[in-house]
Coordinates of C-alpha atoms and ligand atoms in Angstrom, one line a residue:
M208 CA -31.1 -29.5 -54.4
A209 CA -30.2 -25.6 -54.4
K210 CA -31.4 -25.1 -50.4
V211 CA -29.4 -28.4 -49.6
A212 CA -26.2 -27.1 -51.7
I213 CA -27.1 -23.9 -49.8
I214 CA -26.7 -25.4 -46.3
S215 CA -24.4 -27.7 -47.1
V216 CA -22.1 -24.9 -47.7
A217 CA -23.5 -22.1 -44.8
I218 CA -22.4 -25.5 -42.8
A219 CA -19.0 -26.2 -44.1
A220 CA -18.5 -22.0 -43.0
L221 CA -19.5 -22.4 -39.9
S222 CA -17.5 -25.1 -39.3
V223 CA -14.3 -23.6 -40.6
L224 CA -15.1 -19.9 -38.6
V225 CA -15.6 -22.6 -35.3
G226 CA -12.7 -24.9 -36.6
E227 CA -10.2 -21.7 -36.8
R228 CA -11.9 -20.1 -33.8
V229 CA -11.1 -23.4 -31.7
L230 CA -7.4 -23.5 -33.0
N231 CA -6.9 -20.0 -32.1
I232 CA -8.4 -20.4 -28.6
S233 CA -5.7 -23.6 -28.4
K234 CA -3.3 -20.7 -29.4
R235 CA -4.2 -18.9 -26.7
H236 CA -3.8 -21.4 -24.4
L237 CA -0.5 -22.9 -25.8
V238 CA -2.4 -26.5 -24.8
F239 CA 0.1 -28.1 -27.2
R240 CA 3.0 -26.6 -25.5
E241 CA 5.7 -28.6 -23.4
V242 CA 9.2 -28.1 -22.7
A243 CA 11.9 -30.0 -21.5
N244 CA 12.9 -30.1 -17.7
K245 CA 15.8 -27.6 -17.0
H246 CA 16.5 -27.5 -13.5
L247 CA 19.3 -25.6 -10.9
P248 CA 21.1 -27.0 -7.6
N249 CA 20.4 -27.1 -4.7
C250 CA 16.0 -26.4 -4.4
V251 CA 14.3 -26.7 -1.7
T252 CA 10.8 -26.8 -1.2
L253 CA 10.0 -24.2 1.4
K254 CA 8.6 -25.8 4.7
N255 CA 4.4 -24.7 5.6
I256 CA 4.0 -23.3 2.3
E257 CA 1.1 -26.2 0.9
H258 CA -1.2 -24.4 -0.6
G259 CA 0.2 -21.6 -2.8
S260 CA 2.3 -18.7 -2.9
E261 CA 0.9 -16.9 -6.0
D262 CA 2.6 -14.1 -5.1
I263 CA 6.1 -13.3 -3.9
T264 CA 8.2 -9.7 -3.1
I265 CA 11.1 -9.7 -1.7
L266 CA 12.5 -6.2 0.0
C267 CA 16.2 -4.8 -0.3
N268 CA 17.2 -6.5 3.3
G269 CA 16.6 -9.9 1.4
L270 CA 12.8 -10.6 3.4
A271 CA 10.1 -12.0 0.9
F272 CA 6.4 -11.4 1.7
I273 CA 4.2 -14.7 0.6
S274 CA 0.4 -14.6 0.1
T275 CA -0.7 -18.3 0.6
G276 CA -4.0 -20.4 -0.1
L277 CA -5.6 -18.1 -3.3
K278 CA -9.3 -19.5 -4.3
F279 CA -9.8 -18.9 -7.9
P280 CA -12.5 -19.2 -10.3
G281 CA -11.7 -22.6 -12.8
L282 CA -8.1 -23.5 -10.8
P283 CA -7.7 -26.4 -8.2
T284 CA -8.0 -25.1 -4.7
F285 CA -8.1 -26.0 -0.8
D286 CA -10.3 -25.1 2.2
V287 CA -7.7 -23.3 4.2
P288 CA -8.3 -19.8 4.8
G289 CA -5.5 -17.4 3.3
R290 CA -2.2 -15.7 4.8
I291 CA 0.5 -13.8 4.6
Y292 CA 3.8 -15.2 5.6
T293 CA 7.4 -13.6 5.7
L294 CA 10.7 -15.5 4.6
D295 CA 14.0 -13.8 5.8
L296 CA 16.7 -14.9 2.5
K297 CA 19.5 -14.2 4.6
D298 CA 18.9 -16.6 6.9
P299 CA 19.9 -20.5 5.9
H300 CA 17.4 -22.3 7.5
L301 CA 14.8 -20.7 5.1
K302 CA 11.5 -20.8 6.8
P303 CA 8.5 -19.1 6.3
V304 CA 7.0 -17.1 8.8
E305 CA 3.0 -16.7 8.9
L306 CA 2.5 -12.8 9.5
R307 CA 0.2 -12.5 13.1
M308 CA -3.3 -11.0 11.3
P309 CA -5.2 -8.0 13.4
R310 CA -8.7 -8.7 15.4
N311 CA -10.3 -6.2 13.3
F312 CA -9.8 -8.0 9.9
D313 CA -11.9 -10.8 8.9
L314 CA -9.3 -14.0 8.1
E315 CA -12.6 -16.6 7.1
S316 CA -12.8 -14.3 4.1
F317 CA -9.5 -14.0 3.7
N318 CA -8.9 -14.4 -0.3
P319 CA -5.2 -13.1 -1.0
H320 CA -3.5 -12.6 -4.6
G321 CA -1.5 -10.1 -6.1
I322 CA 1.0 -8.3 -3.3
S323 CA 3.1 -5.5 -3.7
V324 CA 5.1 -3.5 -0.9
Y325 CA 5.4 0.4 -0.5
T326 CA 7.9 1.8 1.4
D327 CA 7.7 4.8 2.7
P328 CA 11.1 7.2 2.1
S329 CA 10.7 9.3 5.1
D330 CA 10.5 6.5 8.5
D331 CA 10.7 3.5 6.0
T332 CA 7.5 2.5 7.2
V333 CA 6.5 -0.6 5.4
Y334 CA 3.1 -1.3 3.3
L335 CA 1.3 -4.2 2.0
F336 CA -1.0 -4.0 -0.5
V337 CA -2.9 -7.1 -1.4
V338 CA -5.2 -7.7 -3.6
N339 CA -8.2 -9.8 -1.8
H340 CA -11.4 -11.5 -3.5
P341 CA -13.7 -12.2 -0.4
Q342 CA -16.9 -14.1 -2.1
F343 CA -14.9 -13.7 -5.6
K344 CA -15.2 -9.9 -5.5
S345 CA -12.3 -7.5 -5.7
Q346 CA -10.9 -5.3 -3.3
I347 CA -7.3 -4.1 -1.7
E348 CA -6.1 -4.1 1.6
I349 CA -3.4 -1.6 3.0
F350 CA -1.7 -3.0 5.4
K351 CA 1.7 -1.7 7.8
Y352 CA 4.1 -4.2 8.6
G353 CA 4.2 -4.2 12.3
K354 CA 7.6 -3.0 14.2
D355 CA 7.8 -6.1 15.7
G356 CA 8.3 -8.2 12.7
A357 CA 6.1 -11.0 13.5
S358 CA 2.3 -9.1 12.5
L359 CA 0.0 -6.8 9.8
V360 CA -1.8 -4.0 11.1
H361 CA -5.0 -3.6 8.7
L362 CA -5.1 0.5 7.8
K363 CA -8.0 0.5 4.8
T364 CA -10.0 -2.0 2.5
I365 CA -10.0 0.0 -0.7
K366 CA -13.4 -1.3 -3.0
H367 CA -14.3 0.8 -6.7
E368 CA -16.1 -0.1 -9.5
L369 CA -13.3 0.1 -11.6
L370 CA -11.6 -2.4 -9.5
H371 CA -14.2 -5.5 -10.4
S372 CA -11.7 -8.0 -11.0
V373 CA -8.4 -6.9 -10.1
N374 CA -5.2 -9.4 -10.2
D375 CA -2.2 -7.8 -9.2
I376 CA -1.1 -4.3 -7.8
V377 CA 2.2 -2.8 -7.4
A378 CA 2.0 0.3 -5.1
V379 CA 3.3 3.6 -6.1
G380 CA 2.3 5.5 -2.5
A381 CA 0.9 4.6 0.5
E382 CA -2.6 4.9 -0.3
S383 CA -2.2 4.8 -4.5
F384 CA -1.2 2.0 -6.3
Y385 CA -2.2 0.6 -10.6
A386 CA -3.9 -2.2 -10.8
T387 CA -4.5 -5.3 -13.8
N388 CA -8.5 -6.1 -14.1
D389 CA -7.7 -9.8 -15.2
H390 CA -11.4 -9.7 -17.0
Y391 CA -13.9 -7.7 -18.6
F392 CA -17.0 -8.9 -17.2
S393 CA -17.8 -9.4 -13.5
N394 CA -21.3 -12.2 -13.8
E395 CA -19.8 -15.7 -13.3
H396 CA -20.6 -17.1 -16.5
L397 CA -19.5 -14.4 -18.8
K398 CA -16.2 -14.8 -16.9
T399 CA -15.6 -18.7 -17.9
L400 CA -16.4 -17.1 -21.7
E401 CA -14.5 -14.9 -21.6
I402 CA -11.7 -17.0 -20.1
L403 CA -12.5 -18.8 -23.7
L404 CA -12.8 -15.8 -26.2
L405 CA -9.7 -13.9 -24.7
M406 CA -10.8 -10.7 -26.2
P407 CA -8.0 -7.9 -25.7
W408 CA -10.6 -6.0 -23.6
T409 CA -9.0 -5.8 -19.9
N410 CA -7.2 -2.8 -18.4
V411 CA -4.9 -1.3 -16.0
V412 CA -6.6 1.5 -13.6
Y413 CA -4.9 3.7 -11.5
Y414 CA -5.8 4.7 -8.3
S415 CA -5.0 7.5 -5.4
P416 CA -7.6 8.4 -2.9
N417 CA -8.1 11.7 -5.1
E418 CA -8.5 10.1 -8.6
V419 CA -9.7 6.6 -10.2
K420 CA -8.7 6.1 -13.9
V421 CA -8.1 3.6 -16.2
V422 CA -4.3 4.9 -18.0
S423 CA -4.1 1.6 -20.0
E424 CA -6.3 -0.9 -21.7
G425 CA -6.7 -3.7 -24.7
Y426 CA -4.6 -6.7 -22.6
H427 CA -5.7 -10.1 -23.5
F428 CA -6.5 -10.9 -19.3
A429 CA -3.8 -8.2 -17.8
N430 CA -1.7 -9.9 -15.4
G431 CA 1.3 -8.9 -13.0
I432 CA 2.1 -5.4 -13.2
N433 CA 5.7 -4.0 -11.7
M434 CA 7.8 -1.2 -11.7
S435 CA 11.2 0.0 -12.9
P436 CA 13.8 0.5 -10.0
D437 CA 13.7 4.7 -11.5
Q438 CA 9.8 4.1 -11.3
R439 CA 9.6 5.7 -14.6
Y440 CA 8.1 2.7 -16.5
I441 CA 5.4 0.1 -15.7
Y442 CA 5.6 -3.7 -16.8
V443 CA 2.7 -5.5 -17.4
A444 CA 1.9 -9.1 -18.2
N445 CA -0.5 -9.7 -21.1
I446 CA -0.8 -13.2 -20.2
F447 CA -3.0 -14.6 -22.8
N448 CA -0.6 -12.9 -26.0
H449 CA 2.0 -13.9 -24.6
S450 CA 3.7 -11.0 -23.8
V451 CA 5.1 -8.5 -21.5
N452 CA 4.2 -4.4 -22.3
V453 CA 6.2 -1.8 -21.1
L454 CA 4.4 1.6 -20.8
E455 CA 5.9 5.0 -19.3
K456 CA 4.1 7.0 -16.7
K457 CA 3.7 10.2 -16.9
E458 CA 3.4 13.3 -14.8
D459 CA -0.6 13.1 -14.4
N460 CA 0.1 9.0 -13.8
T461 CA -1.4 8.2 -17.2
L462 CA 0.5 5.1 -18.6
T463 CA 1.9 5.9 -22.7
P464 CA 2.5 2.3 -25.0
V465 CA 6.7 2.2 -25.5
K466 CA 6.8 -1.7 -26.7
S467 CA 5.9 -5.1 -26.1
V468 CA 8.2 -7.9 -25.9
T469 CA 7.0 -12.2 -26.7
L470 CA 7.7 -14.5 -24.3
G471 CA 6.3 -17.5 -26.2
S472 CA 5.2 -18.4 -22.2
L473 CA 2.3 -17.3 -20.5
C474 CA 3.6 -14.8 -18.1
D475 CA 2.2 -14.2 -14.5
N476 CA 3.6 -12.3 -12.1
I477 CA 6.7 -9.7 -12.6
E478 CA 9.2 -8.9 -10.3
V479 CA 12.1 -6.5 -10.7
D480 CA 15.6 -6.7 -9.3
P481 CA 16.7 -3.4 -8.0
K482 CA 19.8 -3.9 -8.4
T483 CA 20.1 -5.0 -12.6
G484 CA 16.5 -4.0 -13.1
D485 CA 16.1 -7.8 -14.8
L486 CA 12.3 -8.7 -15.0
W487 CA 12.1 -12.2 -13.6
M488 CA 8.8 -13.7 -14.2
G489 CA 6.6 -17.2 -12.9
C490 CA 5.1 -18.3 -16.2
H491 CA 2.4 -21.2 -17.4
I492 CA 3.6 -23.8 -19.8
N493 CA -0.1 -24.7 -20.9
A494 CA -3.0 -23.3 -19.9
K495 CA -4.9 -26.3 -20.2
K496 CA -3.0 -28.6 -17.6
L497 CA -4.2 -25.7 -15.8
F498 CA -7.0 -24.9 -16.2
L499 CA -7.7 -29.2 -16.6
F500 CA -6.2 -30.0 -13.9
D501 CA -4.9 -34.1 -13.5
P502 CA -2.7 -34.5 -11.3
K503 CA -0.9 -37.6 -13.9
D504 CA -0.1 -35.6 -16.1
P505 CA 0.8 -31.6 -13.9
P506 CA 0.9 -28.2 -15.2
G507 CA 4.7 -27.6 -15.1
S508 CA 6.7 -24.3 -14.3
E509 CA 8.5 -22.1 -15.7
V510 CA 10.8 -19.0 -14.9
I511 CA 11.9 -16.8 -17.8
R512 CA 13.9 -13.6 -16.8
I513 CA 14.2 -10.2 -19.4
Q514 CA 17.1 -8.1 -19.5
N515 CA 17.9 -5.1 -20.8
I516 CA 14.4 -4.6 -21.5
L517 CA 14.3 -0.7 -22.4
S518 CA 17.2 -1.2 -25.3
D519 CA 16.3 -2.4 -28.5
Q520 CA 17.6 -5.7 -27.4
P521 CA 16.1 -7.0 -24.9
V522 CA 17.6 -10.5 -23.6
V523 CA 14.6 -13.1 -22.7
T524 CA 15.8 -16.2 -21.2
Q525 CA 14.5 -19.4 -20.0
V526 CA 16.2 -20.0 -16.7
Y527 CA 14.0 -23.3 -15.0
T528 CA 11.2 -25.3 -16.0
D529 CA 10.0 -28.2 -14.8
D530 CA 7.4 -30.8 -15.6
G531 CA 5.1 -30.8 -12.7
G532 CA 7.3 -34.0 -10.7
V533 CA 8.7 -31.1 -8.6
L534 CA 6.7 -27.3 -8.8
M535 CA 3.3 -27.7 -10.5
G536 CA 1.7 -24.1 -11.9
S537 CA 4.8 -21.6 -11.2
S538 CA 3.3 -17.7 -10.6
V539 CA 6.1 -15.8 -9.8
A540 CA 9.6 -15.8 -9.5
A541 CA 12.4 -13.3 -6.9
V542 CA 15.6 -12.9 -6.7
Y543 CA 17.8 -12.6 -4.3
G544 CA 21.6 -12.6 -2.9
G545 CA 22.1 -15.6 -5.6
K546 CA 18.9 -16.7 -4.7
L547 CA 15.9 -17.7 -6.8
L548 CA 12.5 -18.0 -5.4
I549 CA 9.5 -19.3 -7.3
G550 CA 6.0 -19.6 -6.1
T551 CA 2.8 -21.0 -7.2
V552 CA -1.1 -20.9 -7.7
F553 CA -1.9 -23.6 -5.1
H554 CA 0.9 -25.9 -4.9
K555 CA 4.9 -25.0 -3.4
A556 CA 7.5 -23.1 -3.0
L557 CA 10.9 -23.6 -4.5
C558 CA 14.1 -22.0 -3.8
C559 CA 17.2 -22.6 -5.3
D560 CA 20.6 -21.5 -6.1
L561 CA 21.0 -19.1 -9.4
K562 CA 24.7 -21.4 -10.4
Ligands
LIG297 C1 -8.0 -16.1 -35.7 O1 -6.8 -15.5 -35.3 C2 -6.7 -14.7 -36.6 C3 -5.3 -14.0 -36.4 O2 -4.8 -14.3 -35.0 C4 -7.3 -13.8 -36.8 O3 -7.2 -12.7 -37.7 C5 -8.9 -14.7 -37.3 O4 -10.2 -13.6 -36.8 C6 -9.3 -15.4 -36.0 N1 -10.3 -16.7 -36.4 C7 -11.6 -16.2 -35.2 C8 -13.0 -17.3 -35.8 O5 -11.6 -15.8 -34.2
LIG298 C1 0.9 -9.2 -28.8 O1 2.0 -9.4 -29.2 C2 2.1 -9.1 -30.2 C3 3.2 -10.2 -30.8 O2 4.2 -10.1 -29.6 C4 3.0 -8.2 -30.7 O3 3.0 -7.6 -31.7 C5 1.5 -6.9 -29.8 O4 1.9 -5.6 -29.7 C6 1.1 -7.6 -28.5 N1 -0.5 -6.9 -28.5 C7 -0.7 -6.2 -26.8 C8 -1.8 -6.1 -27.0 O5 1.0 -6.3 -26.4

């Protein structure tokens, strides 16, 4: 009798624990979250972009770089190689142009993810940094943007044991950058388990040819990373903590935590408006809809802006939302000249007027 009672109590306790765990996971993934549509005027989908536009970055002259064709375990993907496009936002035709890749570069396995641009102040050379996952591994490619404006020159592939599951990067020199790792484990099965448990085990790594080190840790899937216009602060999207972290960059390239800003959404990449310093983020409304893709109940899109992030009262604004009828799985948002460009993990890209 006593034995049965003990077993019942044990089962009850275990159920509570499992139930609590499931509830915690549901909260982290925002599985019950729905938001009403909030559209913007004059939105057009970009020509030629059908298989994702996971990351976008815009130069001060209005030229956007777009990475397409990401294959990410657990998310819908298409059997097309990755490509890099440019889009001149000053041209009203809004026509993305595919950049010609060098012959010595393996295009078949190109699987581009986060991108970042570094402009050399001495000669205005534009370097494009791309997180690449050939066969789901992680490496960083550094390209030079061709003088002809239509091609990329491959300079270097960077691999390092600390750069084991890179999601995004921010370039801080011609050969140096900060990178986020979105997983702790490298093994495929453990990675899947990790997506469910979402322990705060992921980090940010600093890379330069002379030094590679972990500079910040404790993230529930570190995602987008970017820098303030004065280059003093680094911003990291802590996607499954529904927050963005502000860190101060030190002389020795280490990062000291400043604050965390709550967003209430699953924000992915971060772009920074060079004029205002505002952060623009492409966010996921609900991770369940993203991972358990159902075309009849698609994942939606959400764009969030943060103003005055360094002040005591940052202003967090939801600028755009869609239930997936127009745009599925937004991962990035960037602004130029009154226009908002929104990219997605595996769907199209949208360009809207802000007013
Ligand atoms: C669920 O989350 C709460 C608060 O976030 C935490 O204290 C608790 O340990 C978690 N439970 C499980 C089973 O992970
Ligand atoms: C996670 O979010 C909470 C609430 O916004 C915040 O207090 C905490 O600092 C965040 N943790 C990290 C590691 O960013």
